[in-house]
Short mmCIF file of N, CA and C in Angstrom, two decimals:
data_model
loop_
_atom_site.label_atom_id
_atom_site.label_comp_id
_atom_site.label_asym_id
_atom_site.label_seq_id
_atom_site.Cartn_x
_atom_site.Cartn_y
_atom_site.Cartn_z
N UNK A 1 27.48 6.12 171.27
CA UNK A 1 26.29 5.37 171.61
C UNK A 1 25.08 6.01 170.92
N UNK A 2 24.26 5.16 170.34
CA UNK A 2 23.09 5.65 169.61
C UNK A 2 21.94 5.92 170.57
N UNK A 3 21.30 7.07 170.37
CA UNK A 3 20.11 7.39 171.13
C UNK A 3 18.98 7.71 170.16
N UNK A 4 17.82 7.14 170.43
CA UNK A 4 16.62 7.36 169.62
C UNK A 4 15.54 7.87 170.56
N UNK A 5 15.05 9.08 170.32
CA UNK A 5 14.07 9.69 171.22
C UNK A 5 12.84 10.09 170.43
N UNK A 6 11.77 9.32 170.63
CA UNK A 6 10.51 9.58 169.94
C UNK A 6 9.60 10.44 170.81
N UNK A 7 8.78 11.27 170.17
CA UNK A 7 7.82 12.10 170.89
C UNK A 7 6.65 12.44 169.99
N UNK A 8 5.61 12.99 170.59
CA UNK A 8 4.48 13.47 169.80
C UNK A 8 3.24 12.60 169.86
N UNK A 9 3.33 11.47 170.52
CA UNK A 9 2.16 10.61 170.62
C UNK A 9 1.11 11.20 171.54
N UNK A 10 -0.03 10.51 171.60
CA UNK A 10 -1.11 10.96 172.46
C UNK A 10 -2.40 10.25 172.15
N UNK A 11 -3.46 10.78 172.72
CA UNK A 11 -4.81 10.23 172.52
C UNK A 11 -5.55 11.13 171.55
N UNK A 12 -6.12 10.53 170.52
CA UNK A 12 -6.82 11.29 169.50
C UNK A 12 -8.04 10.51 169.05
N UNK A 13 -9.05 11.22 168.63
CA UNK A 13 -10.24 10.55 168.11
C UNK A 13 -10.00 10.07 166.68
N UNK A 14 -10.75 9.07 166.29
CA UNK A 14 -10.66 8.59 164.92
C UNK A 14 -10.91 9.74 163.94
N UNK A 15 -10.10 9.77 162.90
CA UNK A 15 -10.17 10.85 161.93
C UNK A 15 -9.23 12.00 162.22
N UNK A 16 -8.64 11.98 163.40
CA UNK A 16 -7.73 13.05 163.79
C UNK A 16 -6.32 12.86 163.27
N UNK A 17 -5.44 13.76 163.70
CA UNK A 17 -4.06 13.76 163.22
C UNK A 17 -3.08 13.89 164.38
N UNK A 18 -1.90 13.36 164.17
CA UNK A 18 -0.78 13.53 165.08
C UNK A 18 0.49 13.64 164.26
N UNK A 19 1.48 14.33 164.81
CA UNK A 19 2.79 14.40 164.17
C UNK A 19 3.83 13.90 165.14
N UNK A 20 4.47 12.82 164.78
CA UNK A 20 5.52 12.25 165.62
C UNK A 20 6.88 12.78 165.18
N UNK A 21 7.78 12.88 166.16
CA UNK A 21 9.16 13.29 165.89
C UNK A 21 10.10 12.28 166.51
N UNK A 22 11.25 12.15 165.90
CA UNK A 22 12.28 11.26 166.45
C UNK A 22 13.64 11.89 166.22
N UNK A 23 14.36 12.13 167.29
CA UNK A 23 15.72 12.64 167.20
C UNK A 23 16.70 11.48 167.33
N UNK A 24 17.61 11.41 166.39
CA UNK A 24 18.61 10.34 166.37
C UNK A 24 19.98 10.95 166.64
N UNK A 25 20.66 10.46 167.63
CA UNK A 25 22.00 10.96 167.92
C UNK A 25 22.97 9.79 167.99
N UNK A 26 24.26 10.10 167.79
CA UNK A 26 25.28 9.07 167.85
C UNK A 26 25.27 8.14 166.66
N UNK A 27 24.72 8.60 165.54
CA UNK A 27 24.64 7.76 164.35
C UNK A 27 24.79 8.63 163.11
N UNK A 28 25.15 8.01 162.00
CA UNK A 28 25.36 8.75 160.75
C UNK A 28 24.01 9.00 160.09
N UNK A 29 23.25 9.91 160.67
CA UNK A 29 21.85 10.12 160.30
C UNK A 29 21.69 10.46 158.83
N UNK A 30 22.45 11.42 158.34
CA UNK A 30 22.19 11.97 157.01
C UNK A 30 22.40 10.95 155.88
N UNK A 31 23.18 9.92 156.12
CA UNK A 31 23.42 8.94 155.06
C UNK A 31 22.69 7.64 155.32
N UNK A 32 21.74 7.68 156.25
CA UNK A 32 21.03 6.46 156.63
C UNK A 32 19.57 6.50 156.22
N UNK A 33 19.07 5.34 155.84
CA UNK A 33 17.62 5.18 155.69
C UNK A 33 17.02 5.04 157.09
N UNK A 34 15.91 5.73 157.31
CA UNK A 34 15.29 5.74 158.63
C UNK A 34 13.85 5.26 158.52
N UNK A 35 13.45 4.39 159.43
CA UNK A 35 12.09 3.88 159.40
C UNK A 35 11.30 4.25 160.64
N UNK A 36 9.99 4.29 160.47
CA UNK A 36 9.06 4.34 161.59
C UNK A 36 8.40 2.97 161.70
N UNK A 37 8.33 2.48 162.92
CA UNK A 37 7.78 1.17 163.20
C UNK A 37 6.70 1.32 164.28
N UNK A 38 5.84 0.32 164.37
CA UNK A 38 4.86 0.34 165.45
C UNK A 38 4.61 -1.08 165.96
N UNK A 39 4.21 -1.14 167.21
CA UNK A 39 3.87 -2.41 167.81
C UNK A 39 2.60 -2.26 168.62
N UNK A 40 1.57 -2.95 168.19
CA UNK A 40 0.30 -2.95 168.90
C UNK A 40 0.31 -4.10 169.92
N UNK A 41 -0.52 -4.00 170.94
CA UNK A 41 -0.57 -5.06 171.96
C UNK A 41 -0.85 -6.42 171.34
N UNK A 42 -0.01 -7.39 171.69
CA UNK A 42 -0.20 -8.75 171.19
C UNK A 42 0.21 -8.98 169.76
N UNK A 43 0.82 -7.98 169.14
CA UNK A 43 1.22 -8.11 167.74
C UNK A 43 2.71 -7.87 167.59
N UNK A 44 3.25 -8.34 166.46
CA UNK A 44 4.66 -8.12 166.19
C UNK A 44 4.88 -6.68 165.73
N UNK A 45 6.10 -6.22 165.96
CA UNK A 45 6.46 -4.90 165.49
C UNK A 45 6.50 -4.90 163.96
N UNK A 46 5.98 -3.85 163.36
CA UNK A 46 5.95 -3.75 161.91
C UNK A 46 6.47 -2.38 161.49
N UNK A 47 7.06 -2.35 160.32
CA UNK A 47 7.50 -1.07 159.78
C UNK A 47 6.34 -0.45 159.01
N UNK A 48 6.08 0.83 159.28
CA UNK A 48 4.99 1.52 158.59
C UNK A 48 5.48 2.50 157.54
N UNK A 49 6.69 3.01 157.69
CA UNK A 49 7.20 3.97 156.71
C UNK A 49 8.72 3.97 156.74
N UNK A 50 9.29 4.29 155.60
CA UNK A 50 10.75 4.35 155.47
C UNK A 50 11.10 5.52 154.58
N UNK A 51 12.15 6.23 154.97
CA UNK A 51 12.66 7.31 154.12
C UNK A 51 14.14 7.06 153.89
N UNK A 52 14.54 7.10 152.64
CA UNK A 52 15.94 6.85 152.31
C UNK A 52 16.78 8.09 152.58
N UNK A 53 18.08 7.90 152.51
CA UNK A 53 18.98 9.05 152.70
C UNK A 53 18.74 10.11 151.63
N UNK A 54 18.26 9.68 150.47
CA UNK A 54 17.98 10.62 149.38
C UNK A 54 16.58 11.18 149.39
N UNK A 55 15.75 10.75 150.35
CA UNK A 55 14.41 11.30 150.48
C UNK A 55 13.31 10.46 149.86
N UNK A 56 13.64 9.32 149.26
CA UNK A 56 12.59 8.45 148.74
C UNK A 56 11.83 7.82 149.88
N UNK A 57 10.54 7.61 149.70
CA UNK A 57 9.70 7.09 150.78
C UNK A 57 8.98 5.81 150.37
N UNK A 58 8.66 5.04 151.38
CA UNK A 58 7.94 3.78 151.18
C UNK A 58 7.03 3.58 152.37
N UNK A 59 5.80 3.09 152.10
CA UNK A 59 4.80 2.95 153.16
C UNK A 59 4.17 1.56 153.15
N UNK A 60 3.79 1.12 154.33
CA UNK A 60 2.98 -0.08 154.42
C UNK A 60 1.61 0.21 153.82
N UNK A 61 1.01 -0.80 153.23
CA UNK A 61 -0.30 -0.60 152.59
C UNK A 61 -1.34 -0.06 153.57
N UNK A 62 -1.23 -0.45 154.82
CA UNK A 62 -2.22 -0.06 155.82
C UNK A 62 -2.22 1.43 156.12
N UNK A 63 -1.13 2.12 155.79
CA UNK A 63 -1.04 3.56 156.11
C UNK A 63 -0.86 4.42 154.87
N UNK A 64 -0.73 3.80 153.72
CA UNK A 64 -0.49 4.55 152.50
C UNK A 64 -1.62 5.54 152.24
N UNK A 65 -1.24 6.77 151.93
CA UNK A 65 -2.23 7.81 151.69
C UNK A 65 -2.67 8.56 152.93
N UNK A 66 -2.30 8.04 154.11
CA UNK A 66 -2.68 8.69 155.37
C UNK A 66 -1.47 9.19 156.16
N UNK A 67 -0.36 8.50 156.06
CA UNK A 67 0.86 8.86 156.79
C UNK A 67 1.89 9.44 155.82
N UNK A 68 2.68 10.39 156.33
CA UNK A 68 3.76 10.97 155.54
C UNK A 68 5.02 11.04 156.38
N UNK A 69 6.08 10.43 155.88
CA UNK A 69 7.36 10.47 156.57
C UNK A 69 8.23 11.55 155.94
N UNK A 70 9.00 12.25 156.77
CA UNK A 70 9.91 13.27 156.27
C UNK A 70 11.11 13.33 157.20
N UNK A 71 12.12 14.07 156.77
CA UNK A 71 13.34 14.15 157.59
C UNK A 71 13.95 15.53 157.47
N UNK A 72 14.68 15.90 158.52
CA UNK A 72 15.44 17.15 158.55
C UNK A 72 16.85 16.76 158.97
N UNK A 73 17.74 16.64 158.01
CA UNK A 73 19.10 16.19 158.31
C UNK A 73 19.86 17.18 159.20
N UNK A 74 19.53 18.46 159.10
CA UNK A 74 20.20 19.46 159.92
C UNK A 74 19.88 19.27 161.41
N UNK A 75 18.72 18.66 161.68
CA UNK A 75 18.29 18.45 163.06
C UNK A 75 18.36 16.98 163.48
N UNK A 76 18.89 16.12 162.59
CA UNK A 76 18.93 14.67 162.89
C UNK A 76 17.56 14.16 163.34
N UNK A 77 16.53 14.63 162.67
CA UNK A 77 15.17 14.33 163.09
C UNK A 77 14.36 13.78 161.93
N UNK A 78 13.56 12.78 162.25
CA UNK A 78 12.61 12.22 161.28
C UNK A 78 11.21 12.41 161.85
N UNK A 79 10.26 12.68 160.96
CA UNK A 79 8.90 12.97 161.37
C UNK A 79 7.94 11.94 160.75
N UNK A 80 6.80 11.79 161.40
CA UNK A 80 5.73 10.99 160.82
C UNK A 80 4.42 11.77 161.03
N UNK A 81 3.91 12.32 159.95
CA UNK A 81 2.62 12.99 159.98
C UNK A 81 1.55 11.93 159.76
N UNK A 82 0.64 11.82 160.70
CA UNK A 82 -0.40 10.80 160.64
C UNK A 82 -1.75 11.48 160.57
N UNK A 83 -2.44 11.28 159.49
CA UNK A 83 -3.77 11.87 159.27
C UNK A 83 -4.80 10.77 159.13
N UNK A 84 -6.05 11.15 159.27
CA UNK A 84 -7.17 10.19 159.14
C UNK A 84 -6.92 8.95 159.99
N UNK A 85 -6.54 9.18 161.22
CA UNK A 85 -6.19 8.07 162.10
C UNK A 85 -7.37 7.16 162.37
N UNK A 86 -7.06 5.87 162.53
CA UNK A 86 -8.06 4.85 162.78
C UNK A 86 -7.75 4.15 164.10
N UNK A 87 -8.74 3.56 164.75
CA UNK A 87 -8.45 2.82 165.99
C UNK A 87 -7.37 1.75 165.80
N UNK A 88 -7.28 1.16 164.63
CA UNK A 88 -6.26 0.13 164.41
C UNK A 88 -4.85 0.69 164.29
N UNK A 89 -4.71 2.01 164.28
CA UNK A 89 -3.38 2.63 164.31
C UNK A 89 -2.84 2.71 165.74
N UNK A 90 -3.65 2.35 166.72
CA UNK A 90 -3.21 2.38 168.11
C UNK A 90 -2.02 1.45 168.31
N UNK A 91 -0.94 2.00 168.83
CA UNK A 91 0.30 1.24 169.00
C UNK A 91 1.34 2.14 169.64
N UNK A 92 2.45 1.53 170.01
CA UNK A 92 3.65 2.29 170.36
C UNK A 92 4.48 2.44 169.09
N UNK A 93 4.87 3.66 168.81
CA UNK A 93 5.60 3.97 167.58
C UNK A 93 7.07 4.23 167.90
N UNK A 94 7.93 3.67 167.06
CA UNK A 94 9.37 3.78 167.21
C UNK A 94 10.00 4.22 165.90
N UNK A 95 11.15 4.87 165.99
CA UNK A 95 11.95 5.11 164.79
C UNK A 95 13.28 4.37 164.95
N UNK A 96 13.89 4.08 163.82
CA UNK A 96 15.18 3.40 163.85
C UNK A 96 15.84 3.47 162.49
N UNK A 97 17.13 3.72 162.44
CA UNK A 97 17.85 3.55 161.17
C UNK A 97 17.71 2.11 160.71
N UNK A 98 17.47 1.91 159.42
CA UNK A 98 17.19 0.57 158.93
C UNK A 98 18.31 -0.41 159.22
N UNK A 99 19.56 0.03 159.15
CA UNK A 99 20.69 -0.87 159.32
C UNK A 99 21.19 -0.96 160.76
N UNK A 100 20.50 -0.33 161.68
CA UNK A 100 20.90 -0.39 163.08
C UNK A 100 20.22 -1.59 163.73
N UNK A 101 21.02 -2.48 164.30
CA UNK A 101 20.46 -3.69 164.89
C UNK A 101 20.45 -3.59 166.41
N UNK A 102 19.40 -4.11 167.03
CA UNK A 102 19.37 -4.32 168.46
C UNK A 102 19.18 -3.09 169.32
N UNK A 103 18.89 -1.95 168.72
CA UNK A 103 18.70 -0.74 169.51
C UNK A 103 17.36 -0.11 169.18
N UNK A 104 16.57 0.15 170.21
CA UNK A 104 15.29 0.82 170.06
C UNK A 104 15.17 1.91 171.13
N UNK A 105 14.41 2.93 170.80
CA UNK A 105 14.11 3.96 171.78
C UNK A 105 12.96 3.52 172.67
N UNK A 106 12.47 4.46 173.46
CA UNK A 106 11.37 4.14 174.36
C UNK A 106 10.03 4.13 173.65
N UNK A 107 9.97 4.71 172.46
CA UNK A 107 8.74 4.75 171.71
C UNK A 107 7.81 5.83 172.21
N UNK A 108 6.77 6.07 171.46
CA UNK A 108 5.74 7.03 171.85
C UNK A 108 4.37 6.39 171.59
N UNK A 109 3.51 6.46 172.59
CA UNK A 109 2.21 5.78 172.52
C UNK A 109 1.22 6.62 171.71
N UNK A 110 0.58 5.98 170.77
CA UNK A 110 -0.50 6.58 170.01
C UNK A 110 -1.76 5.77 170.28
N UNK A 111 -2.80 6.45 170.75
CA UNK A 111 -4.07 5.80 171.02
C UNK A 111 -5.16 6.52 170.25
N UNK A 112 -5.88 5.78 169.43
CA UNK A 112 -6.95 6.35 168.61
C UNK A 112 -8.28 5.77 169.09
N UNK A 113 -9.13 6.65 169.56
CA UNK A 113 -10.43 6.21 170.07
C UNK A 113 -11.47 6.26 168.97
N UNK A 114 -12.43 5.36 169.06
CA UNK A 114 -13.47 5.30 168.03
C UNK A 114 -14.66 6.18 168.38
#
């Protein structure tokens, strides 16, 4: 059974930073592309960053240059370093292997105050 456990969210002022972590268990982590997603109130869930099994990264335009995704295969963990945070980054953040369907963790709330 796959488990996705996100952590590291919190309340931060605009311009601040947070580092999110996500531990993935019960899945072939090291050979999987892993994404970070977010869902703001009243909006659809969107992918903000993706890291391939080989370490290549891809970002949504809204976070490019501010967010950095990374992974530690030895720890089955993916990270999202978020810098220069903006109020519009406020959302619940989730991680998920790209090819995993129908399973989400509890997410971690990020709130950016202006």
